[in-house]
Amino acid sequence: MAPIKNICCIGAGYVGGPTCAVIAYKCHDIKVTICDINAQRIEAWMSDKLPIYEPGLDEVVFSRRGKNLFFSTDVDKHIQEADLIFVSVNTPTKKKGLGAGMAADLAYVEAATRRIAQVSTSSKIVVEKSTVPCRTAESMRAILEANCTANVKFDILSNPEFLAEGTAISDLFNPDRVLIGSLQTESGKVAQQTLADVYANWIPRENIITTNLWSSELSKLAANALLAQRISSINALSAVCEATGADVDEVAYACGRDTRIGSKFLKASVGFGGSCFQKDILNLVYLSTQLNLPEVAEYWKQVYTMNEYQKNRFTRNIISTLFNTITNKKIAVLGFAFKKDTGDTRESAAITLIKSFMEENARVAIYDPKVEAEQIYLDLTEPGVVDNRKQVEKCIEICGSAYEAAKDADALVVVTEWDEFRQLDYNRIYKDMHKPAFVFDGRLMLDAPKLRDIGFKVHVIGKNPLEGRA
Ligand code: UDX
Ligand code: UDX
Ligand code: ADP
């Protein structure tokens, strides 16, 4: 097969945007066009302020835009021109119907696939890039094959993306591995090699793994489930630490030094967030249930349950420490994004926490260096509930700095591990807060002994607060 010259990416989101921008950056002789039906999003990609905050992304996009990287709402035209099409549309969890709350909503993937089938006038390699449940490629193939003609053939590949937000560009420049799954047919294998050749422009061949289609799809769900499982495991241990006087950071370090366990991804926290972990675990649970494997489903479900437990445990601890009531108290929440270095708030623990604080009639002051105020309101408002927005606006205040949020607050709650929270002038914050001034560190990131010296009452996940008094 001839080398790829023209790539179209359907879906200009967190996955499609950075991934295809990096392909354009690394492969100057490939024309890459990223398409979306959302005109506002495309406009933002063409502006000075990109729709996604991601360290290093601006440089990549600005250096190739207008040269071999383009953005467009004309999906049909770019499907027609492309030799290879990435499908990177959203796959949210279904809100209603069969599998509601668990199964992925594949309506967007199907619509994009049907569009490809309908408008293509030449053969294409179609690459599934969105995280999708196992065997989605099979449905895509059925749709595409039903529309094959003598001149138009489709090969389907699964090429899941493993980038993490906040480090997307370095993950894309130096991935641990790239995974490409294909049907084990002659033409499937040729298509697989053709895509591998694109990545080989900057990734060593030994890091490009080829598998069958189903292994590739399942590996993506499995990788996210295993990562989330590590966090739930350390978070479960954090509760034991708090009750006993063991220190969860010390336990994680001691365990992580065993090379079989490894040191990464063992940081206890207020709970994992992000668009992938919860969604993929619930997908895996749903898949296992569908396959009549209830024990397997139950096993993975526990990873999700533990995460919910951790968020609730943290909230309960805050309320009970503040003398069992937070009514009319001011709680300063530092961080709203689901992790540092991103403006993304999907499934952020901050949302669950703040909703609980509002239910207890607390006043909540929120500061996040990257999340827009409007996004915070959207996340905290229940859709369809009359006057809910007004109620939310009454309870929360969105602040321009941590100092503003902490002024007259009863408690400071760290939810996102932004580096700047380490550098704050805590003497100033202490002076401005009500006494006793409480700090709840949901990210184990602050210098607790130093804060205690200033006068704060400090609670850290996975550490016994009484230890600090000794
Ligand atoms: C994740 C996977 O890492 C990535 O490979 C996949 O492609 C998409 O899902 P992402 O959700 O962007 O990426 O970020 P990640 O760094 O994995 O963090 C997810 C959540 O886990 C965050 O809320 C983070 O704060 C939390 N986390 C992570 C912990 O609480 N402790 C840790 O040790 C690591
Ligand atoms: C274990 C711990 O490895 C060791 O650090 C601790 O001190 C004692 O417990 P052990 O039980 O001797 O050591 O052997 P190990 O190699 O860990 O295997 C335990 C069981 O797990 C075996 O039945 C082994 O076959 C099984 N196993 C191990 C798997 O099924 N898959 C694996 O990938 C690894
Ligand atoms: P992800 O995190 O998986 O990248 P996002 O929600 O950030 O998900 O992005 C998915 C993008 O796909 C959205 O911008 C959405 O408008 C776009 N999209 C969904 N369906 C289609 C379609 N049929 N054609 C073009 N774009 C689509």
Coordinates of C-alpha atoms and ligand atoms in Angstrom, one line a residue:
M1 CA 0.0 0.0 0.0
A2 CA 1.2 3.5 -0.8
P3 CA 2.3 5.6 2.2
I4 CA -0.3 7.8 3.8
K5 CA -0.5 11.3 2.4
N6 CA -3.8 12.6 3.6
I7 CA -5.3 12.1 7.1
C8 CA -8.7 13.2 8.3
C9 CA -9.6 13.2 12.0
I10 CA -13.2 13.2 12.9
G11 CA -13.6 14.8 16.3
A12 CA -11.5 17.8 17.5
G13 CA -11.6 17.0 21.2
Y14 CA -9.0 16.1 23.9
V15 CA -8.0 13.0 22.0
G16 CA -8.3 13.8 18.3
G17 CA -6.9 17.4 18.5
P18 CA -3.5 16.8 20.2
T19 CA -3.0 13.3 18.6
C20 CA -3.4 14.5 15.0
A21 CA -1.6 17.8 15.7
V22 CA 1.4 15.8 16.8
I23 CA 1.2 13.6 13.6
A24 CA 1.3 16.8 11.5
Y25 CA 4.2 18.1 13.6
K26 CA 6.2 14.9 13.1
C27 CA 5.3 14.1 9.5
H28 CA 5.5 17.2 7.3
D29 CA 4.7 15.4 4.1
I30 CA 1.3 14.2 5.5
K31 CA -1.6 16.7 5.2
V32 CA -3.7 16.4 8.4
T33 CA -7.2 17.9 8.7
I34 CA -9.0 17.8 12.0
C35 CA -12.8 18.1 11.5
D36 CA -15.7 18.6 13.9
I37 CA -19.4 19.4 13.6
N38 CA -19.0 21.9 16.4
A39 CA -18.2 25.1 14.6
Q40 CA -17.2 27.0 17.7
R41 CA -14.6 24.3 18.6
I42 CA -13.1 24.5 15.1
E43 CA -13.0 28.3 15.3
A44 CA -11.2 28.0 18.6
W45 CA -8.6 25.6 17.1
M46 CA -8.0 28.2 14.4
S47 CA -7.6 31.1 16.9
D48 CA -4.8 32.2 19.2
K49 CA -6.6 30.6 22.2
L50 CA -7.0 26.9 21.6
P51 CA -10.0 25.1 23.1
I52 CA -7.8 22.8 25.2
Y53 CA -5.2 23.8 27.7
E54 CA -2.3 21.3 27.4
P55 CA 1.4 22.1 28.1
G56 CA 3.3 22.3 24.7
L57 CA 0.2 22.1 22.5
D58 CA 0.2 25.7 21.4
E59 CA 3.7 25.3 20.0
V60 CA 2.8 22.2 18.1
V61 CA -0.4 23.6 16.6
F62 CA 1.0 27.1 15.8
S63 CA 4.1 25.7 14.1
R64 CA 2.1 23.5 11.6
R65 CA -1.3 25.2 11.3
G66 CA -1.8 26.4 7.7
K67 CA 1.1 24.3 6.5
N68 CA 0.1 20.7 6.8
L69 CA -2.3 21.0 9.7
F70 CA -5.9 22.2 9.1
F71 CA -9.1 22.5 10.9
S72 CA -12.5 22.3 9.3
T73 CA -16.2 21.8 9.7
D74 CA -16.5 20.3 6.2
V75 CA -16.3 16.7 7.4
D76 CA -17.6 15.2 4.1
K77 CA -15.0 16.9 1.9
H78 CA -12.1 15.8 4.1
I79 CA -13.4 12.2 4.4
Q80 CA -13.4 12.1 0.6
E81 CA -9.8 13.5 0.3
A82 CA -8.3 11.2 3.0
D83 CA -6.5 7.9 2.7
L84 CA -6.8 7.3 6.4
I85 CA -9.5 8.5 8.8
F86 CA -9.2 8.6 12.6
V87 CA -12.6 8.4 14.4
S88 CA -12.1 10.4 17.6
V89 CA -15.6 11.3 18.5
N90 CA -17.0 11.3 22.0
T91 CA -18.3 8.1 23.6
P92 CA -20.1 9.2 26.8
T93 CA -21.8 6.8 29.2
K94 CA -25.4 6.3 28.2
K95 CA -27.8 8.4 30.3
K96 CA -30.9 6.3 29.5
G97 CA -32.1 3.1 27.9
L98 CA -30.3 -0.2 27.9
G99 CA -27.1 -0.1 30.0
A100 CA -27.9 3.4 31.3
G101 CA -25.1 4.7 33.6
M102 CA -22.7 2.0 32.4
A103 CA -22.6 1.3 28.7
A104 CA -20.9 3.6 26.3
D105 CA -23.2 5.6 24.0
L106 CA -21.9 4.7 20.6
A107 CA -24.3 6.9 18.7
Y108 CA -21.5 9.4 17.7
V109 CA -19.2 6.6 16.5
E110 CA -22.0 5.1 14.5
A111 CA -23.0 8.5 13.0
A112 CA -19.4 9.2 12.0
T113 CA -19.0 5.7 10.5
R114 CA -22.2 6.0 8.5
R115 CA -21.0 9.3 7.2
I116 CA -17.7 7.7 6.0
A117 CA -19.6 4.9 4.3
Q118 CA -22.0 7.4 2.6
V119 CA -19.6 9.9 1.2
S120 CA -16.4 8.0 0.4
T121 CA -15.5 7.8 -3.2
S122 CA -12.2 6.0 -2.8
S123 CA -10.8 3.3 -0.5
K124 CA -9.9 4.2 3.1
I125 CA -8.3 2.9 6.2
V126 CA -10.7 3.7 9.1
V127 CA -9.1 3.9 12.5
E128 CA -11.0 3.6 15.7
K129 CA -9.3 6.0 18.1
S130 CA -12.1 6.8 20.7
T131 CA -12.1 4.5 23.7
V132 CA -14.9 2.1 22.9
P133 CA -16.2 -1.1 24.3
C134 CA -14.7 -4.3 22.9
R135 CA -16.1 -5.3 19.5
T136 CA -17.2 -1.8 18.4
A137 CA -14.8 -2.2 15.4
E138 CA -17.0 -5.1 14.4
S139 CA -20.1 -2.8 14.2
M140 CA -18.1 -0.2 12.3
R141 CA -16.9 -2.9 9.9
A142 CA -20.4 -4.2 9.3
I143 CA -21.6 -0.6 8.4
L144 CA -18.6 0.0 6.2
E145 CA -18.6 -3.4 4.4
A146 CA -22.3 -3.0 3.6
N147 CA -21.3 0.1 1.7
C148 CA -18.2 -1.3 -0.1
T149 CA -18.2 -1.0 -3.9
A150 CA -15.8 -2.2 -6.5
N151 CA -13.8 1.0 -6.2
V152 CA -14.3 1.7 -2.5
K153 CA -12.9 -0.7 0.1
F154 CA -12.5 -0.1 3.8
D155 CA -10.0 -1.5 6.2
I156 CA -10.7 -1.1 9.9
L157 CA -8.0 -0.7 12.6
S158 CA -8.1 -0.1 16.3
N159 CA -5.5 2.3 17.6
P160 CA -6.4 3.3 21.1
E161 CA -4.8 6.4 22.6
F162 CA -3.0 6.1 25.9
L163 CA -2.1 9.8 26.4
A164 CA -2.9 11.3 29.8
E165 CA -4.2 14.9 30.0
G166 CA -1.7 17.4 31.3
T167 CA 1.1 15.4 29.7
A168 CA -0.5 14.8 26.3
I169 CA 2.3 16.2 24.2
S170 CA 5.2 14.5 25.9
D171 CA 3.1 11.2 26.0
L172 CA 2.6 11.6 22.2
F173 CA 6.2 12.4 21.5
N174 CA 7.5 9.5 23.6
P175 CA 4.8 6.9 24.2
D176 CA 5.6 3.8 26.1
R177 CA 3.9 2.0 23.2
V178 CA 1.6 2.5 20.3
L179 CA -1.0 -0.2 19.8
I180 CA -2.5 -1.1 16.5
G181 CA -5.1 -3.9 16.1
S182 CA -6.3 -5.2 12.8
L183 CA -8.2 -8.1 11.4
Q184 CA -5.8 -10.9 10.7
T185 CA -6.5 -10.8 7.0
E186 CA -4.0 -10.0 4.3
S187 CA -5.5 -6.5 3.7
G188 CA -6.0 -5.9 7.4
K189 CA -2.3 -6.6 8.1
V190 CA -1.2 -4.3 5.2
A191 CA -3.4 -1.5 6.7
Q192 CA -1.8 -2.1 10.1
Q193 CA 1.7 -1.8 8.6
T194 CA 0.7 1.4 6.7
L195 CA -0.4 3.1 10.0
A196 CA 2.7 1.7 11.8
D197 CA 4.8 3.5 9.1
V198 CA 3.2 6.8 10.0
Y199 CA 4.1 6.4 13.7
A200 CA 7.6 5.1 12.7
N201 CA 8.4 8.6 11.7
W202 CA 9.2 9.3 15.3
I203 CA 8.6 6.2 17.4
P204 CA 11.0 3.3 17.5
R205 CA 9.5 0.2 15.7
E206 CA 9.9 -1.9 18.8
N207 CA 7.5 0.4 20.6
I208 CA 4.8 -0.2 18.0
I209 CA 2.8 -3.2 19.0
T210 CA 0.5 -5.0 16.6
T211 CA -2.3 -7.3 17.7
N212 CA -5.6 -8.6 16.6
L213 CA -8.5 -6.1 16.6
W214 CA -10.2 -7.5 19.8
S215 CA -7.0 -7.6 21.9
S216 CA -6.3 -4.0 21.0
E217 CA -9.8 -2.8 22.0
L218 CA -9.7 -4.8 25.2
S219 CA -6.2 -3.6 26.1
K220 CA -7.4 0.0 26.2
L221 CA -10.2 -0.8 28.7
A222 CA -7.9 -3.1 30.6
A223 CA -5.1 -0.6 30.9
N224 CA -7.4 2.1 32.3
A225 CA -9.0 -0.5 34.7
L226 CA -5.6 -1.6 36.0
L227 CA -4.5 2.0 36.5
A228 CA -7.7 2.9 38.3
Q229 CA -7.4 -0.2 40.4
R230 CA -4.1 0.9 41.7
I231 CA -5.5 4.2 42.8
S232 CA -8.5 2.5 44.5
S233 CA -6.1 0.0 46.2
I234 CA -3.9 2.7 47.7
N235 CA -7.0 4.7 48.6
A236 CA -8.4 1.7 50.4
L237 CA -5.2 1.5 52.3
S238 CA -5.3 5.2 53.1
A239 CA -8.4 4.6 55.2
V240 CA -6.5 1.9 57.1
C241 CA -3.5 4.3 57.6
E242 CA -5.7 7.0 59.0
A243 CA -7.2 4.5 61.5
T244 CA -3.9 3.1 62.6
G245 CA -1.1 5.7 62.4
A246 CA 0.6 4.2 59.4
D247 CA 1.5 6.9 56.7
V248 CA 0.1 6.1 53.3
D249 CA 3.0 7.8 51.5
E250 CA 5.5 5.6 53.4
V251 CA 3.5 2.5 52.6
A252 CA 3.2 3.4 48.9
Y253 CA 7.0 4.1 48.8
A254 CA 7.9 0.8 50.6
C255 CA 5.6 -1.2 48.3
G256 CA 6.5 0.6 45.1
R257 CA 10.2 -0.2 45.6
D258 CA 9.3 -3.8 44.8
T259 CA 9.9 -3.8 41.0
R260 CA 7.1 -6.2 40.6
I261 CA 4.7 -3.6 41.9
G262 CA 6.4 -0.4 40.7
S263 CA 6.3 3.1 42.2
K264 CA 4.1 4.9 39.7
F265 CA 0.4 5.6 40.1
L266 CA 0.3 4.9 43.8
K267 CA -0.5 8.4 45.1
A268 CA -3.4 8.3 47.4
S269 CA -5.9 11.1 46.7
V270 CA -9.4 12.3 47.2
G271 CA -10.4 10.0 44.3
F272 CA -9.7 9.6 40.6
G273 CA -11.5 11.7 38.0
G274 CA -11.2 12.3 34.3
S275 CA -13.2 11.3 31.4
C276 CA -11.7 7.8 31.1
F277 CA -11.3 5.8 34.3
Q278 CA -14.9 5.7 35.6
K279 CA -16.3 5.4 32.1
D280 CA -14.0 2.5 31.1
I281 CA -14.4 0.6 34.3
L282 CA -18.2 0.8 34.0
N283 CA -17.8 -0.3 30.4
L284 CA -15.8 -3.3 31.5
V285 CA -18.4 -4.1 34.2
Y286 CA -21.2 -3.8 31.6
L287 CA -19.3 -6.0 29.1
S288 CA -18.6 -8.7 31.7
T289 CA -22.3 -8.7 32.7
Q290 CA -23.3 -9.0 29.1
L291 CA -20.9 -11.9 28.7
N292 CA -22.5 -13.6 31.7
L293 CA -19.5 -13.2 33.9
P294 CA -21.0 -11.7 37.1
E295 CA -18.0 -12.4 39.3
V296 CA -15.8 -10.5 36.9
A297 CA -18.2 -7.7 36.8
E298 CA -18.4 -7.5 40.6
Y299 CA -14.6 -7.5 40.8
W300 CA -14.2 -4.4 38.6
K301 CA -17.2 -2.7 40.0
Q302 CA -15.4 -2.6 43.3
V303 CA -12.8 -0.2 41.9
Y304 CA -15.5 2.3 41.1
T305 CA -17.3 1.7 44.5
M306 CA -14.0 2.4 46.4
N307 CA -13.6 5.6 44.5
E308 CA -17.0 6.8 45.4
Y309 CA -16.3 5.7 49.0
Q310 CA -13.1 7.8 49.1
K311 CA -14.8 10.9 48.0
N312 CA -17.6 10.5 50.6
R313 CA -15.1 9.6 53.3
F314 CA -13.2 12.8 52.7
T315 CA -16.4 14.9 52.8
R316 CA -17.6 13.2 56.0
N317 CA -14.3 13.8 57.6
I318 CA -14.4 17.5 56.8
I319 CA -17.9 17.9 58.2
S320 CA -17.3 15.9 61.4
T321 CA -14.0 17.8 62.0
L322 CA -15.8 21.1 61.6
F323 CA -17.9 20.2 64.6
N324 CA -20.5 18.3 62.7
T325 CA -21.9 21.2 60.8
I326 CA -20.8 23.4 57.9
T327 CA -24.0 25.3 57.6
N328 CA -23.1 28.9 56.7
K329 CA -19.4 28.2 57.1
K330 CA -17.1 29.2 54.3
I331 CA -15.1 26.4 52.7
A332 CA -12.3 27.4 50.3
V333 CA -11.8 24.8 47.6
L334 CA -8.4 24.9 45.9
G335 CA -8.6 23.3 42.5
F336 CA -11.5 22.2 40.4
A337 CA -9.9 20.3 37.5
F338 CA -9.6 16.5 37.8
K339 CA -5.8 16.8 38.0
K340 CA -3.1 19.5 37.6
D341 CA -2.1 21.0 34.3
T342 CA -5.4 20.6 32.6
G343 CA -8.6 22.7 32.5
D344 CA -10.7 19.6 32.1
T345 CA -13.2 19.0 34.9
R346 CA -14.9 15.8 33.7
E347 CA -15.7 13.5 36.7
S348 CA -13.5 15.7 38.9
A349 CA -13.8 14.8 42.6
A350 CA -14.3 18.6 43.2
I351 CA -17.8 18.3 41.7
T352 CA -18.9 15.6 44.1
L353 CA -17.3 17.3 47.1
I354 CA -18.8 20.8 46.4
K355 CA -22.3 19.4 45.7
S356 CA -22.1 17.8 49.2
F357 CA -21.0 21.0 50.7
M358 CA -23.9 22.9 49.1
E359 CA -26.3 20.3 50.4
E360 CA -25.1 21.1 53.9
N361 CA -25.7 24.8 53.2
A362 CA -22.0 25.8 53.3
R363 CA -20.7 28.7 51.4
V364 CA -18.1 27.5 48.9
A365 CA -15.3 29.7 47.5
I366 CA -13.5 28.0 44.5
Y367 CA -10.2 28.8 42.9
D368 CA -8.7 27.0 40.0
P369 CA -5.9 28.5 37.8
K370 CA -7.3 27.1 34.6
V371 CA -10.9 26.2 34.8
E372 CA -13.3 28.9 33.5
A373 CA -16.1 30.1 35.8
E374 CA -18.8 29.1 33.4
Q375 CA -17.6 25.6 33.3
I376 CA -17.8 25.4 37.1
Y377 CA -21.4 26.6 37.1
L378 CA -22.2 24.1 34.4
D379 CA -20.7 21.2 36.4
L380 CA -22.5 22.2 39.6
T381 CA -25.9 22.8 38.1
E382 CA -28.3 19.9 37.7
P383 CA -29.7 20.0 34.2
G384 CA -33.4 20.5 34.0
V385 CA -34.0 21.5 37.6
V386 CA -35.8 24.9 37.7
D387 CA -33.9 27.7 39.3
N388 CA -31.1 25.4 40.2
R389 CA -28.5 27.8 38.6
K390 CA -29.7 30.6 40.8
Q391 CA -29.4 28.4 43.9
V392 CA -25.9 27.4 42.9
E393 CA -24.9 31.0 42.3
K394 CA -26.0 31.8 45.8
C395 CA -23.9 29.1 47.4
I396 CA -20.7 29.5 45.5
E397 CA -18.2 32.2 44.8
I398 CA -15.5 31.8 42.1
C399 CA -12.3 33.5 43.0
G400 CA -9.4 34.9 41.2
S401 CA -6.8 33.6 43.7
A402 CA -6.3 31.2 46.5
Y403 CA -6.0 34.2 48.9
E404 CA -9.4 35.5 47.9
A405 CA -10.9 32.1 48.4
A406 CA -9.3 31.6 51.8
K407 CA -10.4 35.0 53.2
D408 CA -12.7 34.5 56.2
A409 CA -12.9 30.8 55.4
D410 CA -13.2 28.1 58.1
A411 CA -11.5 25.5 56.1
L412 CA -9.2 25.2 53.1
V413 CA -9.7 22.0 51.0
V414 CA -7.1 21.0 48.4
V415 CA -8.7 19.0 45.7
T416 CA -6.3 19.4 42.7
E417 CA -2.5 19.2 43.0
W418 CA -1.6 22.4 41.2
D419 CA 2.1 23.2 41.9
E420 CA 1.3 26.8 42.8
F421 CA -0.6 25.6 45.9
R422 CA 2.7 24.6 47.4
Q423 CA 4.1 28.1 47.0
L424 CA 1.3 30.1 48.7
D425 CA 2.0 32.4 51.6
Y426 CA 0.3 30.3 54.3
N427 CA 1.1 32.8 57.0
R428 CA -1.0 35.4 55.1
I429 CA -3.8 32.8 54.6
Y430 CA -3.8 31.8 58.2
K431 CA -4.2 35.4 59.3
D432 CA -7.2 35.8 57.0
M433 CA -9.0 32.7 58.1
H434 CA -11.5 32.0 60.9
K435 CA -10.0 30.1 63.8
P436 CA -9.5 27.3 64.3
A437 CA -8.3 27.3 60.7
F438 CA -8.5 23.9 59.1
V439 CA -6.7 22.5 56.1
F440 CA -7.8 19.3 54.4
D441 CA -5.2 18.1 52.0
G442 CA -6.8 15.7 49.5
R443 CA -3.6 15.4 47.5
L444 CA -0.9 14.9 50.2
M445 CA 1.0 17.8 48.7
L446 CA 1.4 20.4 51.4
D447 CA 4.0 20.7 54.1
A448 CA 1.8 19.6 57.0
P449 CA 4.4 20.1 59.8
K450 CA 5.1 23.6 58.6
L451 CA 1.4 24.4 58.4
R452 CA 0.9 23.0 61.9
D453 CA 3.7 25.3 63.1
I454 CA 1.8 28.3 61.7
G455 CA -1.3 27.2 63.7
F456 CA -3.4 25.3 61.1
K457 CA -5.3 22.2 62.1
V458 CA -4.2 19.9 59.3
H459 CA -5.9 16.7 58.0
V460 CA -4.2 14.8 55.2
I461 CA -5.6 11.7 53.5
G462 CA -3.9 8.6 54.6
K463 CA -2.2 10.1 57.6
N464 CA -3.5 10.1 61.2
P465 CA -4.2 13.7 62.3
L466 CA -3.2 12.8 65.9
E467 CA 0.3 11.9 64.7
G468 CA 0.8 15.6 63.9
R469 CA 0.1 16.6 67.5
A470 CA 2.8 14.4 68.9
Ligands
UDX1 C1 -5.9 8.3 31.9 C2 -4.8 7.3 31.6 O1 -3.6 7.6 32.4 C3 -4.4 7.4 30.1 O2 -3.4 6.4 29.8 C4 -5.7 7.2 29.3 O3 -5.4 7.3 27.9 C5 -6.8 8.1 29.7 O4 -7.0 8.0 31.1 P1 -6.1 10.9 32.4 O5 -7.4 10.6 32.9 O6 -5.9 12.0 31.5 O7 -5.4 9.6 31.7 O8 -5.1 11.2 33.7 P2 -4.4 10.3 34.8 O9 -3.0 10.9 35.0 O10 -4.4 8.9 34.5 O11 -5.2 10.6 36.1 C6 -6.5 10.2 36.3 C7 -7.0 10.5 37.7 O12 -6.3 9.7 38.7 C8 -6.8 11.9 38.1 O13 -7.9 12.4 38.8 C9 -5.5 11.8 39.0 O14 -5.5 12.9 39.9 C10 -5.8 10.5 39.7 N1 -4.6 9.9 40.2 C11 -3.6 9.5 39.3 C12 -4.4 9.6 41.5 O15 -5.3 9.9 42.3 N2 -3.3 9.0 42.0 C13 -2.3 8.6 41.1 O16 -1.3 8.0 41.6 C14 -2.4 8.8 39.8
UDX2 C1 5.1 -14.2 47.8 C2 5.7 -12.8 47.5 O1 6.1 -12.8 46.1 C3 6.9 -12.6 48.4 O2 7.4 -11.3 48.2 C4 6.4 -12.7 49.9 O3 7.5 -12.6 50.7 C5 5.8 -14.1 50.1 O4 4.7 -14.3 49.2 P1 5.6 -16.7 47.1 O5 4.3 -17.0 47.6 O6 6.8 -17.6 47.6 O7 6.0 -15.2 47.5 O8 5.7 -16.8 45.5 P2 5.2 -15.8 44.3 O9 6.2 -15.9 43.2 O10 4.8 -14.5 44.7 O11 3.9 -16.6 43.8 C6 2.7 -16.7 44.5 C7 1.7 -17.4 43.7 O12 1.2 -16.5 42.7 C8 2.1 -18.6 43.0 O13 1.1 -19.6 43.1 C9 2.4 -18.2 41.6 O14 2.3 -19.3 40.7 C10 1.3 -17.2 41.4 N1 1.5 -16.2 40.3 C11 2.6 -15.3 40.4 C12 0.7 -16.1 39.2 O15 -0.3 -16.8 39.1 N2 0.9 -15.1 38.3 C13 2.0 -14.2 38.4 O16 2.1 -13.4 37.5 C14 2.8 -14.3 39.5
ADP3 P1 -12.5 13.0 23.6 O1 -12.1 13.3 25.1 O2 -12.7 11.5 23.4 O3 -11.6 13.5 22.6 P2 -14.4 15.1 23.2 O4 -15.8 15.3 23.7 O5 -13.3 16.1 23.8 O6 -13.9 13.6 23.4 O7 -14.3 15.3 21.6 C1 -15.1 14.7 20.7 C2 -15.5 15.6 19.6 O8 -16.1 14.9 18.5 C3 -16.5 16.7 20.0 O9 -15.9 18.0 19.7 C4 -17.7 16.5 19.0 O10 -18.3 17.7 18.6 C5 -17.1 15.7 17.9 N1 -18.0 14.9 17.1 C6 -18.9 14.0 17.5 N2 -19.6 13.5 16.5 C7 -19.0 13.9 15.4 C8 -19.3 13.7 14.0 N3 -20.2 12.9 13.5 N4 -18.5 14.4 13.1 C9 -17.6 15.3 13.5 N5 -17.3 15.6 14.8 C10 -18.0 14.9 15.7

